[in-house]
Short mmCIF file of C-alpha atoms in Angstrom, two decimals:
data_model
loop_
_atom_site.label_atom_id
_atom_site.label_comp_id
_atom_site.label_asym_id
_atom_site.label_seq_id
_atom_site.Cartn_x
_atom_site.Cartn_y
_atom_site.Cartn_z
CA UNK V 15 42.55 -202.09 -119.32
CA UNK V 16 46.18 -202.46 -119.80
CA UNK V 17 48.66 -199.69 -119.70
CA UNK V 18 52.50 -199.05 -121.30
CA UNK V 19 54.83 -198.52 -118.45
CA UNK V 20 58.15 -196.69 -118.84
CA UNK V 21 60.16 -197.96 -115.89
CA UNK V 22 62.82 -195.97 -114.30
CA UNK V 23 64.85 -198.22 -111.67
CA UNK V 24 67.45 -196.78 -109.37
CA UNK V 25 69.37 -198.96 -106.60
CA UNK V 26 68.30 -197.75 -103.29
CA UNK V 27 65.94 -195.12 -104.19
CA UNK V 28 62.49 -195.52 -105.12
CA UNK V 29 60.99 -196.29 -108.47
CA UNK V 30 59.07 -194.08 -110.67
CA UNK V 31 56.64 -195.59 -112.60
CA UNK V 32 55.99 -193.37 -115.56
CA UNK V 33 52.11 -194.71 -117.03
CA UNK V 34 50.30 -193.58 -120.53
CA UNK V 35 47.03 -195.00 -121.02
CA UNK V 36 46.94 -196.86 -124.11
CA UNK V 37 43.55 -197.87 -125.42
CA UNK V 38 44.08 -198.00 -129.39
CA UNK V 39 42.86 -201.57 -130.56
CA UNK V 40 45.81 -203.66 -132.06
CA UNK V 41 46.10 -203.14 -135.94
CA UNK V 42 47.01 -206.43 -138.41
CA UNK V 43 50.30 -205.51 -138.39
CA UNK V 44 50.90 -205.71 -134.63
CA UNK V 45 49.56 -208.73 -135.01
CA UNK V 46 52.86 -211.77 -133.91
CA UNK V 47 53.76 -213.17 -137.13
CA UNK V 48 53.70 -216.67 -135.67
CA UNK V 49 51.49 -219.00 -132.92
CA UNK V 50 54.11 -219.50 -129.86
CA UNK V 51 55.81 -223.17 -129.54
CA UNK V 52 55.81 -224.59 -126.42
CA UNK V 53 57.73 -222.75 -123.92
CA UNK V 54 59.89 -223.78 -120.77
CA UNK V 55 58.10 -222.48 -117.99
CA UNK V 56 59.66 -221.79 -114.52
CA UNK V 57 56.99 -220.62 -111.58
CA UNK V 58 59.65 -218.17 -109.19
CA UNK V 59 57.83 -218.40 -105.68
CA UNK V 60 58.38 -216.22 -102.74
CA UNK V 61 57.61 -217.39 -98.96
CA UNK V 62 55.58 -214.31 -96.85
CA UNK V 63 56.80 -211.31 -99.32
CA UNK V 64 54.53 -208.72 -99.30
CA UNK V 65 53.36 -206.76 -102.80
CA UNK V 66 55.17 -203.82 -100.85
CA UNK V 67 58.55 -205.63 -100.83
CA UNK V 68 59.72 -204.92 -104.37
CA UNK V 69 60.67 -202.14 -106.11
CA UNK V 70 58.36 -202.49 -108.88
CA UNK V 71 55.97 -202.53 -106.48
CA UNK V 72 57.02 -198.88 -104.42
CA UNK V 73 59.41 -199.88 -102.53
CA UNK V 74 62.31 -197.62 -101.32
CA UNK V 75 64.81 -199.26 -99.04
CA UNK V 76 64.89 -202.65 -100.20
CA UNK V 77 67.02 -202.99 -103.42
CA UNK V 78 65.14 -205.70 -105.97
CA UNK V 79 66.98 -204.81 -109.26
CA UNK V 80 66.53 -208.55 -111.25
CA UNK V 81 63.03 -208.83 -110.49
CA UNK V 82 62.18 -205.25 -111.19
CA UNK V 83 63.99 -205.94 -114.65
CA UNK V 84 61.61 -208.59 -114.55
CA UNK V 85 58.99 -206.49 -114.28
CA UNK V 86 60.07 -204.03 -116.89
CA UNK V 87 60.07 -206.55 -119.73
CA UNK V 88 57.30 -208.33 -119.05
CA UNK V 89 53.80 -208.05 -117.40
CA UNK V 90 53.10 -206.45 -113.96
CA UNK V 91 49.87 -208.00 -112.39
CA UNK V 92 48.27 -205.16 -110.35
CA UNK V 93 45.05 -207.15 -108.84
CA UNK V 94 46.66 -210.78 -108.35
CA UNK V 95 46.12 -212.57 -105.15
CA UNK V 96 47.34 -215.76 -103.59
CA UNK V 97 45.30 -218.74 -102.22
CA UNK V 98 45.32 -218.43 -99.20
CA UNK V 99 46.74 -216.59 -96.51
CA UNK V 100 48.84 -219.21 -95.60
CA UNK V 101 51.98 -221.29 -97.45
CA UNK V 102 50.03 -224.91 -97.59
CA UNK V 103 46.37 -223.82 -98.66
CA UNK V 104 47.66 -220.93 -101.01
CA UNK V 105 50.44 -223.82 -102.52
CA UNK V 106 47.47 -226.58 -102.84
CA UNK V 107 45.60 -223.96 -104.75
CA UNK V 108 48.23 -222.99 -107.09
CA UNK V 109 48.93 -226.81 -107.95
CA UNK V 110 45.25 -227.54 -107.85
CA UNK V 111 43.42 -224.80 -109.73
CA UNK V 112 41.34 -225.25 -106.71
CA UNK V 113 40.01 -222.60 -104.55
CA UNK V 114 39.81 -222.89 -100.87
CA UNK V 115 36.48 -223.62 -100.69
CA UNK V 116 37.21 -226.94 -103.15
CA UNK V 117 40.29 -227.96 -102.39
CA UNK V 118 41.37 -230.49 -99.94
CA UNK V 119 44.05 -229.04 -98.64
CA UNK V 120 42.41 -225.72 -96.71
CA UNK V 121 45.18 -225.57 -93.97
CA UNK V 122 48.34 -226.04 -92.37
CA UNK V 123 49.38 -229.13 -90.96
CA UNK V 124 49.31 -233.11 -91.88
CA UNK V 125 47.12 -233.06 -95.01
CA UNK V 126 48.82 -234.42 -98.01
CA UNK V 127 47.39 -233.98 -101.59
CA UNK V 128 45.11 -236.87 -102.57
CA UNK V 129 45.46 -239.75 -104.91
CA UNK V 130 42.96 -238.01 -107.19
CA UNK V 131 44.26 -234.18 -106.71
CA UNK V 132 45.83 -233.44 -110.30
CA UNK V 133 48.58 -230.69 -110.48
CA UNK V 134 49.76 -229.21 -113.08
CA UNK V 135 53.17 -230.58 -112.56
CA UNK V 136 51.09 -233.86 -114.10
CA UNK V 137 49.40 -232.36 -116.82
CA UNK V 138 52.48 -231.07 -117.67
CA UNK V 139 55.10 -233.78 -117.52
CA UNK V 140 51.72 -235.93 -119.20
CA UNK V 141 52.69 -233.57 -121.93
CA UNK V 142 56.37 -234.29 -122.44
CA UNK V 143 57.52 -231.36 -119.75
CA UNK V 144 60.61 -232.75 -117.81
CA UNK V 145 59.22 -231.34 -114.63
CA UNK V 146 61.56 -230.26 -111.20
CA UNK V 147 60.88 -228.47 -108.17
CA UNK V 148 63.31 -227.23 -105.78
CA UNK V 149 62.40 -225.84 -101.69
CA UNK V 150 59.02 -225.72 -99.99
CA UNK V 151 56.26 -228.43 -100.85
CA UNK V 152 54.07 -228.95 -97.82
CA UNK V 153 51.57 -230.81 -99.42
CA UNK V 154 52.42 -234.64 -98.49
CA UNK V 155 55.15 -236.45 -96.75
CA UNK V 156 56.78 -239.14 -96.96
CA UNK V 157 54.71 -242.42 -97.79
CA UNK V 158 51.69 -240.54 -98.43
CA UNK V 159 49.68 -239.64 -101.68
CA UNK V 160 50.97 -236.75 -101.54
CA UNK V 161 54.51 -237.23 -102.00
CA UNK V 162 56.42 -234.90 -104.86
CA UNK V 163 57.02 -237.89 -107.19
CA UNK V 164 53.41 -239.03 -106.94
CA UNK V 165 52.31 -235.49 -108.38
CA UNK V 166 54.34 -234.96 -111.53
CA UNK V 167 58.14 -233.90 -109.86
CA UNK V 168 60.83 -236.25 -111.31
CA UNK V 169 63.42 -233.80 -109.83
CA UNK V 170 63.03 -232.57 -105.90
CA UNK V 171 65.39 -231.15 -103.57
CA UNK V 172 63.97 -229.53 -100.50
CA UNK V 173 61.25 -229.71 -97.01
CA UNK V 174 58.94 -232.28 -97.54
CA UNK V 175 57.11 -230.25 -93.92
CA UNK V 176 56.13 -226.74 -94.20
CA UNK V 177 57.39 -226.73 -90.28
CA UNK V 178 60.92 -227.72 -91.25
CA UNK V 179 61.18 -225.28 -94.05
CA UNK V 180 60.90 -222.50 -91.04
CA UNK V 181 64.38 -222.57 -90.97
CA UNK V 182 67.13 -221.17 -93.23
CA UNK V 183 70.32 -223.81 -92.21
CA UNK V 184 69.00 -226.82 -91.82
CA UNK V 185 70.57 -230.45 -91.62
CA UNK V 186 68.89 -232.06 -94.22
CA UNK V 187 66.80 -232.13 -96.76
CA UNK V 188 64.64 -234.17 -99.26
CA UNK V 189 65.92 -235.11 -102.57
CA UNK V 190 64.30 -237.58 -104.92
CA UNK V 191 66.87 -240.02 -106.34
CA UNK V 192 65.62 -243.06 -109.01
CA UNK V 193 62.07 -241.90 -108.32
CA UNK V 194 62.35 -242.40 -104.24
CA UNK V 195 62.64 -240.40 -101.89
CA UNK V 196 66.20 -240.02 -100.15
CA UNK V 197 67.27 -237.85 -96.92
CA UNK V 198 70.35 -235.97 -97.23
CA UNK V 199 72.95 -234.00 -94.69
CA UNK V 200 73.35 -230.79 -95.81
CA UNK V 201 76.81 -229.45 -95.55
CA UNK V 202 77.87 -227.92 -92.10
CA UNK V 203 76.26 -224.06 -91.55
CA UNK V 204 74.68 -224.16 -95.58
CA UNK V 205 71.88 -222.27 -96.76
CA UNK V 206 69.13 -224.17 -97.75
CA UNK V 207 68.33 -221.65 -100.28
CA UNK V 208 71.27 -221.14 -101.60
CA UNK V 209 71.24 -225.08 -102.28
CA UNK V 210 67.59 -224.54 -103.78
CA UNK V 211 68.99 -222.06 -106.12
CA UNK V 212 71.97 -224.26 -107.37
CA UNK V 213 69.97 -227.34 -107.71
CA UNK V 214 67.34 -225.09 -110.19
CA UNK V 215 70.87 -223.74 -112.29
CA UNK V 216 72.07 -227.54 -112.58
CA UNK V 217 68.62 -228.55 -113.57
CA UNK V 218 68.37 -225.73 -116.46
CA UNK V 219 71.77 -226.23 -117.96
CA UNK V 220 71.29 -229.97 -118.20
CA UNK V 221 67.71 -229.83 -120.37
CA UNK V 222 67.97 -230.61 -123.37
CA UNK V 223 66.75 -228.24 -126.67
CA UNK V 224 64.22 -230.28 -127.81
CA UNK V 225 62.10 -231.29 -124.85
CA UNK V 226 60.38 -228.49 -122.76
CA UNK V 227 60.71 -228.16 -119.11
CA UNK V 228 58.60 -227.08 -115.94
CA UNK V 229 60.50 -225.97 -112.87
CA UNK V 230 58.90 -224.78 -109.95
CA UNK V 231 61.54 -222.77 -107.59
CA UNK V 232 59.77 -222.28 -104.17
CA UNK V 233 62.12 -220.82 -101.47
CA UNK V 234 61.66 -220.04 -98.17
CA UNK V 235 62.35 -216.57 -98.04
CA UNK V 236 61.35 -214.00 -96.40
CA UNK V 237 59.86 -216.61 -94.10
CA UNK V 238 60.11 -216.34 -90.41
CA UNK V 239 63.52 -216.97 -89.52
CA UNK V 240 65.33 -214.18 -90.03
CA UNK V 241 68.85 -215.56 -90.80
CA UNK V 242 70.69 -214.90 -93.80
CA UNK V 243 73.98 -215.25 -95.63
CA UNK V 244 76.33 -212.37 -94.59
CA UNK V 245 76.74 -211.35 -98.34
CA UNK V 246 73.16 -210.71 -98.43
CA UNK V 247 72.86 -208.39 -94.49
CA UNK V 248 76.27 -206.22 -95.85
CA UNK V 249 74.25 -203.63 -97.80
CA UNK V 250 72.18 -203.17 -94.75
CA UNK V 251 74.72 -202.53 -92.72
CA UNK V 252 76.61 -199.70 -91.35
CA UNK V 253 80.62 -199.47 -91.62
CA UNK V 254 80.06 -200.27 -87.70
CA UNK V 255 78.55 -203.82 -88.56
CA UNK V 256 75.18 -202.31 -87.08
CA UNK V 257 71.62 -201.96 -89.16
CA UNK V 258 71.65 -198.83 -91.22
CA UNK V 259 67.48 -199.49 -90.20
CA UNK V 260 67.59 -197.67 -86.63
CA UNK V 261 66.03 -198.81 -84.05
CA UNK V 262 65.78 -202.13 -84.53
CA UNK V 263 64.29 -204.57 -81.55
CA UNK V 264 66.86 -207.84 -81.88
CA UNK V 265 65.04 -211.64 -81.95
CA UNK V 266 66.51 -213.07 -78.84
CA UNK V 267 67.75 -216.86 -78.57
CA UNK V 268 65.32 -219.89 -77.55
CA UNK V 269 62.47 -218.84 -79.16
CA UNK V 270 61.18 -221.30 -81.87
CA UNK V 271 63.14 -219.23 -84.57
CA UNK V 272 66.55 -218.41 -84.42
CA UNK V 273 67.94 -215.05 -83.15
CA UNK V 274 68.51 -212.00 -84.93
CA UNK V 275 70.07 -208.70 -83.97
CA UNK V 276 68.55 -207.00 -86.42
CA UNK V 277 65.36 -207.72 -87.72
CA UNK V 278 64.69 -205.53 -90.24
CA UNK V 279 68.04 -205.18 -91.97
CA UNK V 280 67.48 -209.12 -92.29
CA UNK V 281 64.23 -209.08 -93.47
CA UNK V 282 65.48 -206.62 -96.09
CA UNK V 283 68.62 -209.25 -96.82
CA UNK V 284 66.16 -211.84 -97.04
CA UNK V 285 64.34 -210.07 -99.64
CA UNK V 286 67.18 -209.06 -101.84
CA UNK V 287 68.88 -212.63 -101.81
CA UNK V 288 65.54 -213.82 -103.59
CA UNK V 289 66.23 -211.07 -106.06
CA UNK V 290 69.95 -212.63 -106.48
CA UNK V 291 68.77 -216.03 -107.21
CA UNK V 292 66.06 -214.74 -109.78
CA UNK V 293 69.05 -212.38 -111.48
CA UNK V 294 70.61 -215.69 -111.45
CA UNK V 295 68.05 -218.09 -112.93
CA UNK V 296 67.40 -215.21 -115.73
CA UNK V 297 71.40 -215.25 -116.58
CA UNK V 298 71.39 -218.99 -116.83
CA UNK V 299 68.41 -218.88 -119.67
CA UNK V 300 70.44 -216.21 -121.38
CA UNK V 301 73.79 -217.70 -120.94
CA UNK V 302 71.66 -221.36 -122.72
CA UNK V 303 70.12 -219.54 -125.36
CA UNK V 304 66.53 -220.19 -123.89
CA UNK V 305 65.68 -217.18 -123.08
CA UNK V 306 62.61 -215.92 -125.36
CA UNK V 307 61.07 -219.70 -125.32
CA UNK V 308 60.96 -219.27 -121.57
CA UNK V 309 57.99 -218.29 -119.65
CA UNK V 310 59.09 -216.84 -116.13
CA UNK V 311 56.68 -215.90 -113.29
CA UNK V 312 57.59 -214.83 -109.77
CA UNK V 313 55.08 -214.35 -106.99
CA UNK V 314 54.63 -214.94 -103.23
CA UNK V 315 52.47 -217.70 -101.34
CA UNK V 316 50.79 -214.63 -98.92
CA UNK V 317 50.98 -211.65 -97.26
CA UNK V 318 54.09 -210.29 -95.27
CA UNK V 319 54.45 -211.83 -91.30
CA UNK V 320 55.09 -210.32 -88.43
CA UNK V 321 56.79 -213.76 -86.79
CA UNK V 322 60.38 -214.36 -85.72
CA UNK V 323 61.04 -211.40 -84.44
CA UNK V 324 59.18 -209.04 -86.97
CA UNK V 325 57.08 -206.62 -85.49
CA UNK V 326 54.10 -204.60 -87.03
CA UNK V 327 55.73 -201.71 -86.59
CA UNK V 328 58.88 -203.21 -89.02
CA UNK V 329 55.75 -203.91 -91.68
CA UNK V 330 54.79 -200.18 -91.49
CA UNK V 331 58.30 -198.94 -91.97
CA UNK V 332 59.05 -200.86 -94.99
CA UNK V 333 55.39 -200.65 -96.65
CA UNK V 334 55.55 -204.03 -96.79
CA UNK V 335 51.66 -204.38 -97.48
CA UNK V 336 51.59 -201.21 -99.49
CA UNK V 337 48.50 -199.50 -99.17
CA UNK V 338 46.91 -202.62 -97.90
CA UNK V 339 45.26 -203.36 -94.82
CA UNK V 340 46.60 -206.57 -92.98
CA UNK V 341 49.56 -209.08 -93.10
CA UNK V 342 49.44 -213.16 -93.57
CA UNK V 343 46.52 -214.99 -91.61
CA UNK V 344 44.34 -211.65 -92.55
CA UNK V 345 41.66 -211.97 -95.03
CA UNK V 346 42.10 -208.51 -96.21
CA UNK V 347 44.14 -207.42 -98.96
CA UNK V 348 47.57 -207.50 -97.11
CA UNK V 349 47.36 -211.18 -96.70
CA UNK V 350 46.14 -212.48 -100.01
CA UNK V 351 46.74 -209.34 -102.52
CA UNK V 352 50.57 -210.59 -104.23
CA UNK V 353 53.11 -209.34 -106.35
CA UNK V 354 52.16 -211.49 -109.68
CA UNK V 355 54.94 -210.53 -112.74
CA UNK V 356 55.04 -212.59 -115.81
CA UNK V 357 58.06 -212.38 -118.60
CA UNK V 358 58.11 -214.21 -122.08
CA UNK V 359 60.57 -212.72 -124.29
CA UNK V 360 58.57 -211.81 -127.71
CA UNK V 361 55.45 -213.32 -126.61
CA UNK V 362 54.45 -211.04 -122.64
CA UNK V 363 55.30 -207.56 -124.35
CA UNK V 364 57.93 -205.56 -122.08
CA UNK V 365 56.48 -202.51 -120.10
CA UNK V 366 52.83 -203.98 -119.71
CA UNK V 367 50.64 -203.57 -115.83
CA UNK V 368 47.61 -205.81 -116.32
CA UNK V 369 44.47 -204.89 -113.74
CA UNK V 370 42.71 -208.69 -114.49
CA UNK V 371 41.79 -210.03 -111.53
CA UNK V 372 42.85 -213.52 -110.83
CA UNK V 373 44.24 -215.41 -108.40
CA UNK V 374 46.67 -219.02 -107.79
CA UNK V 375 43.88 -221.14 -108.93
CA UNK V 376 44.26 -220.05 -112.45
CA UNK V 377 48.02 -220.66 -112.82
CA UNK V 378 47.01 -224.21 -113.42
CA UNK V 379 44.60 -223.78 -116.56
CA UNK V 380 46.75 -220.93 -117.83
CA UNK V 381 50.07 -223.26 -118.04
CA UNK V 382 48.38 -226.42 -119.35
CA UNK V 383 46.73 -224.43 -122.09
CA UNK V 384 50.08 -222.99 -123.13
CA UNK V 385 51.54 -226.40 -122.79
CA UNK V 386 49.63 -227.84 -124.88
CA UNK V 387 47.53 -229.91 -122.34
CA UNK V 388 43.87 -230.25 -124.33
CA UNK V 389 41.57 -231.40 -121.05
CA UNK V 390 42.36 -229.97 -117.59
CA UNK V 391 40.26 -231.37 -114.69
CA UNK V 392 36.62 -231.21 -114.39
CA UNK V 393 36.43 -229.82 -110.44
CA UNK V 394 38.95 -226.62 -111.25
CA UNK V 395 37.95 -223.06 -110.53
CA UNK V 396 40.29 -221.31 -112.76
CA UNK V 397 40.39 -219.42 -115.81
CA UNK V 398 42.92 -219.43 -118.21
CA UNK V 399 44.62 -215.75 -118.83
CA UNK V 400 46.94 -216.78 -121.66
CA UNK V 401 44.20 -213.80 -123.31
CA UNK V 402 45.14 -211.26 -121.22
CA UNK V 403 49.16 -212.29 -121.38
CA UNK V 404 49.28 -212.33 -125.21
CA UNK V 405 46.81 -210.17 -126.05
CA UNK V 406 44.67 -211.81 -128.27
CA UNK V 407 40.82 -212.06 -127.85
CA UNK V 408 38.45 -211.04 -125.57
CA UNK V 409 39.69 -212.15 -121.47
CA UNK V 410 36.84 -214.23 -119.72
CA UNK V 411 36.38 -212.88 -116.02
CA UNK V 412 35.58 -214.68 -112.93
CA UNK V 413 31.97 -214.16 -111.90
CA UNK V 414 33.53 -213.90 -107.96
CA UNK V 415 37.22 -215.16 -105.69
CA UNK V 416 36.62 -216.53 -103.13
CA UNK V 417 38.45 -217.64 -99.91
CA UNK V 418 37.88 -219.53 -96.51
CA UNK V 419 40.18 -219.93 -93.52
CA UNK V 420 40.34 -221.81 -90.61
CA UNK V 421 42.27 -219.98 -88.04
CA UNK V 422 41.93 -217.33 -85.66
CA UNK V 423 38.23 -218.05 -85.43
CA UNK V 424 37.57 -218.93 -89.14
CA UNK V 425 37.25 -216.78 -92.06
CA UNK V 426 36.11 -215.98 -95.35
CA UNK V 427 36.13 -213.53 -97.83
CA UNK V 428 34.92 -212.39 -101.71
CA UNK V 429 35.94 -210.57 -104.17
CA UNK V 430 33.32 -209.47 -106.92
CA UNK V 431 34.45 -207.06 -109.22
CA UNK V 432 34.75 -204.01 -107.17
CA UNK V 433 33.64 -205.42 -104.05
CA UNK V 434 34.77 -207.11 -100.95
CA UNK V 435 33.23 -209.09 -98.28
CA UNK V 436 34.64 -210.15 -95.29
CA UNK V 437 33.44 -212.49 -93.02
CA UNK V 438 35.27 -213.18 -89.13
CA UNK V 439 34.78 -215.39 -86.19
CA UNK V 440 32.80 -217.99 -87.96
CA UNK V 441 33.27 -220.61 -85.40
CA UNK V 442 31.72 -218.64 -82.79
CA UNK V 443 28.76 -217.36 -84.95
CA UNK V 444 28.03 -218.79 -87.75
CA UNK V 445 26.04 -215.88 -88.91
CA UNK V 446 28.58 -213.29 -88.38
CA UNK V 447 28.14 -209.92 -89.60
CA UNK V 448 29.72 -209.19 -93.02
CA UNK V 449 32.17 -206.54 -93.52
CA UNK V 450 31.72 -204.46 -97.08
CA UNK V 451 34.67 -202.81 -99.28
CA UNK V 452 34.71 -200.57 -102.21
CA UNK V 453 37.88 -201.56 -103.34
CA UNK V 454 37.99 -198.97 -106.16
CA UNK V 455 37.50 -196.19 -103.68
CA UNK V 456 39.29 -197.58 -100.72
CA UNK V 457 41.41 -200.10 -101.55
CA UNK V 458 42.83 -200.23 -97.97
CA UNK V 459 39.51 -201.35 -96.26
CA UNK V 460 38.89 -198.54 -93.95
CA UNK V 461 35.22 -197.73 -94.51
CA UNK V 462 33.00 -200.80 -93.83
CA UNK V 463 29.78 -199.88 -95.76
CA UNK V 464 27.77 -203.18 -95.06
CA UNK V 465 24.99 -201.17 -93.62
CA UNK V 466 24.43 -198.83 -96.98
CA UNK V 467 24.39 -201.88 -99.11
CA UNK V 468 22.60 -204.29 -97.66
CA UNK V 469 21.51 -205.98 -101.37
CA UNK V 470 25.12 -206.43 -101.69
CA UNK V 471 25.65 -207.94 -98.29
CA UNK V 472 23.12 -210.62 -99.39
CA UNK V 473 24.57 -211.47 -102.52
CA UNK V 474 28.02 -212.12 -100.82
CA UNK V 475 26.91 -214.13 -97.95
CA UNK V 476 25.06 -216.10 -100.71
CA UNK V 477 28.35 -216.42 -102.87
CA UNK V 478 29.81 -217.22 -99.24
CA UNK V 479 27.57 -220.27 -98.91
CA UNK V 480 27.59 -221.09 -102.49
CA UNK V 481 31.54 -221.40 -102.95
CA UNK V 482 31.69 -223.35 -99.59
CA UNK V 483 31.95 -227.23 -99.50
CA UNK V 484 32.15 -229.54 -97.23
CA UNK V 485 35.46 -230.79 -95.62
CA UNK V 486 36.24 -233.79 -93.95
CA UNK V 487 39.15 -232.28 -92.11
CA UNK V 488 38.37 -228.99 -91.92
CA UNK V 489 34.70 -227.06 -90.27
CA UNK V 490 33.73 -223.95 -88.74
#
């Protein structure tokens, strides 16, 4: 069901999402007069922000005006999840169309994309797309079939290692120059977002009218490293130079990431500068005259941390995970359940919240069919929503979601409808007990109910098995 929102936004205060249920079937004459051409699309992607972190989402303290704009004339995705719980897996699966249990990349670490992994970066470009990605890739380094050139990116600036991307000044970067791959120095105490940002401007004003484009911003923000650009901390601080967020528990020096004072006024900085650069890429397609034949998505890789000085305690103050239970690494909803907004000027109408349930693996079928790409791969397990975006025809549904994990023990989890299974410490028992959720009566996961629905229970651990295959890197 999909409702009209009238959106209130104040800076600094909470938002007040006003909702009227709107069931009456399109008439003829709502009907758009024309099929849409081919649009630019640009794919906005967060690094650990939690579906509590924006406005649009609830929040209160953290100001998020251009993305809650966002939200306000477009689509907000209510029941949208990521990957994975983790940058690499939850990226592979969003460039795949693969799910976890499929795709070869099921972890951090050294596992490049292989030779015959598609993206939709290819399909794309394979359709004309000029195609560029700026920040975080992760999924291959350098001489290895997973390198950013070898999967559709004729423009890259940014970590080739999901380890180096940890922090915010770094002294180089990747940048693809005559097809190759070229390290760089960045300039002295730089902002390798900032430079991510700039890069994805220079990129937009330089396309040409008549040839589409495909550019996929992935920063690394609100990622572990708490450091930030001082125009970013200022709102969060007092006239004292101190966080306005009292008490705060400072980061100390020689830890892995670097140290910060103030953890959650940075976090909160961290946040908002993502919101800048989106305010920014939105004023560029304006400023061009692009702006209604561009599609513009933002969403995050997983759940909210709790690394680099961040403590639990920082998630609960903020709502980070909204009413969800867990952060990243969980397989509960506050690791994989993600902010998901979608704007297309004309086409997405403005005020809409969507309930469909979908996740990362269908960002690949849903951009090649509005592309214009007429055969995605065979071995995908997405589902295109371009229904559900335009509103026109009936939305197919997945049957289940599902999602494995190799840390902490090993985990899985399903989604079906309704329902949720969880499944922990597979690599000490491989017949672990299954935790049950009614998600429509406790979306937070407090009331395991395994034992009153034992028929359900067996469904899910057969889903569990089905949706499973073989790995040759990674095993429980």
């Amino acid at each position: 069901m999909k409702y009209k929102a009238n959106i209130l936004f104040s800076v600094g205060s909470a938002l007040f999402i006003l909702l009227s249920c709107n069931t009456k079937p399109k008439t003829q004459k709502e009907e758009r007069s024309a099929e849409p051409s081919r649009p630019n699309i640009i794919f906005i992607l967060a690094d650990d922000m939690g579906i509590g972190d924006l406005g649009c989402y609830g929040q209160e303290y953290i100001k998020t005006p251009h993305i809650d704009r966002m939200a306000s004339e477009g689509m907000r995705f209510t029941q949208f999840y990521a990957g994975s719980t983790v940058c690499a897996p939850s990226r592979a699966s969003l460039m795949t169309g693969q799910h976890t249990g499929v795709t070869h990349v099921r972890g951090n670490g050294e596992f490049p994309l292989l030779e015959t992994d598609t993206t939709v970066a290819q399909l794309l470009r394979q359709q004309g797309y000029s195609t560029a990605m700026y920040g975080k890739w992760g999924l291959g380094l350098e001489g290895t079939a997973g390198e950013p050139q070898k999967k559709g990116w004729e423009h890259f600036t940014g970590h080739l290692h999901h380890v180096d991307a940890h922090y915010q000044r770094p002294d180089s970067l990747w940048r693809l120059k005559d097809g190759k791959l070229q390290k760089f120095a960045t300039p002295e105490n730089s902002y390798s977002n900032e430079i991510f940002a700039q890069d994805a401007l220079q990129f937009i004003k330089q396309q040409p009218e008549d040839k589409p484009f495909f550019l996929y911003l992935s920063f690394t923000i609100p990622h572990a490293e708490l450091v930030v650009a001082n125009e970013y901390m200022q709102p969060y601080l007092d006239d004292k130079g101190e966080s306005v967020f009292t008490p705060e528990t400072a980061h100390p020096d020689g830890k892995h990431y670097g140290p910060q004072p103030y953890p959650k006024a940075a976090y909160a900085a961290m946040v908002s500068s993502i919101d800048h650069y989106t305010g920014q890429v939105l004023q560029q397609l304006r400023e061009k005259g692009i702006d209604k034949n561009t599609l513009v998505i933002f969403s995050s890789d997983n759940g909210t941390h709790v690394e680099g000085g961040r403590s639990m305690d920082d998630v609960a103050f903020f709502n980070s995970s909204s009413n969800y239970k867990g952060v990243k690494r969980d397989m509960y909803e506050g690791g994989i359940h993600e902010p998901f907004i979608v704007r297309w000027p004309g086409q997405v109408k403005p005020g809409q919240e969507s309930d469909h349930i979908a996740a990362f693996w269908d960002v690949l079928p849903t951009l090649a069919e509005l592309g214009g790409v007429e055969k995605t791969p065979e071995n995908i397990n997405g589902i295109s929503f371009v229904p559900e975006l335009l509103d026109q025809g009936k939305q197919p549904q997945h049957e289940y979601l599902y999602w494995e994990f190799y840390e902490q023990g090993g985990k899985q989890a399903v989604r079906k409808q309704n329902w949720k299974a969880v499944r922990l410490n597979i690599k000490k028992d491989p017949d672990a007990p299954i935790e049950l959720y009614d998600l429509s009566a406790d979306p937070a996961e407090t009331q395991n109910i395994a034992d009153k629905h034992p028929d359900i229970v067996a469904e899910m651990e057969n889903i569990m098995q089905e949706a499973h295959t073989p790995s040759p890197l990674f095993s429980f």
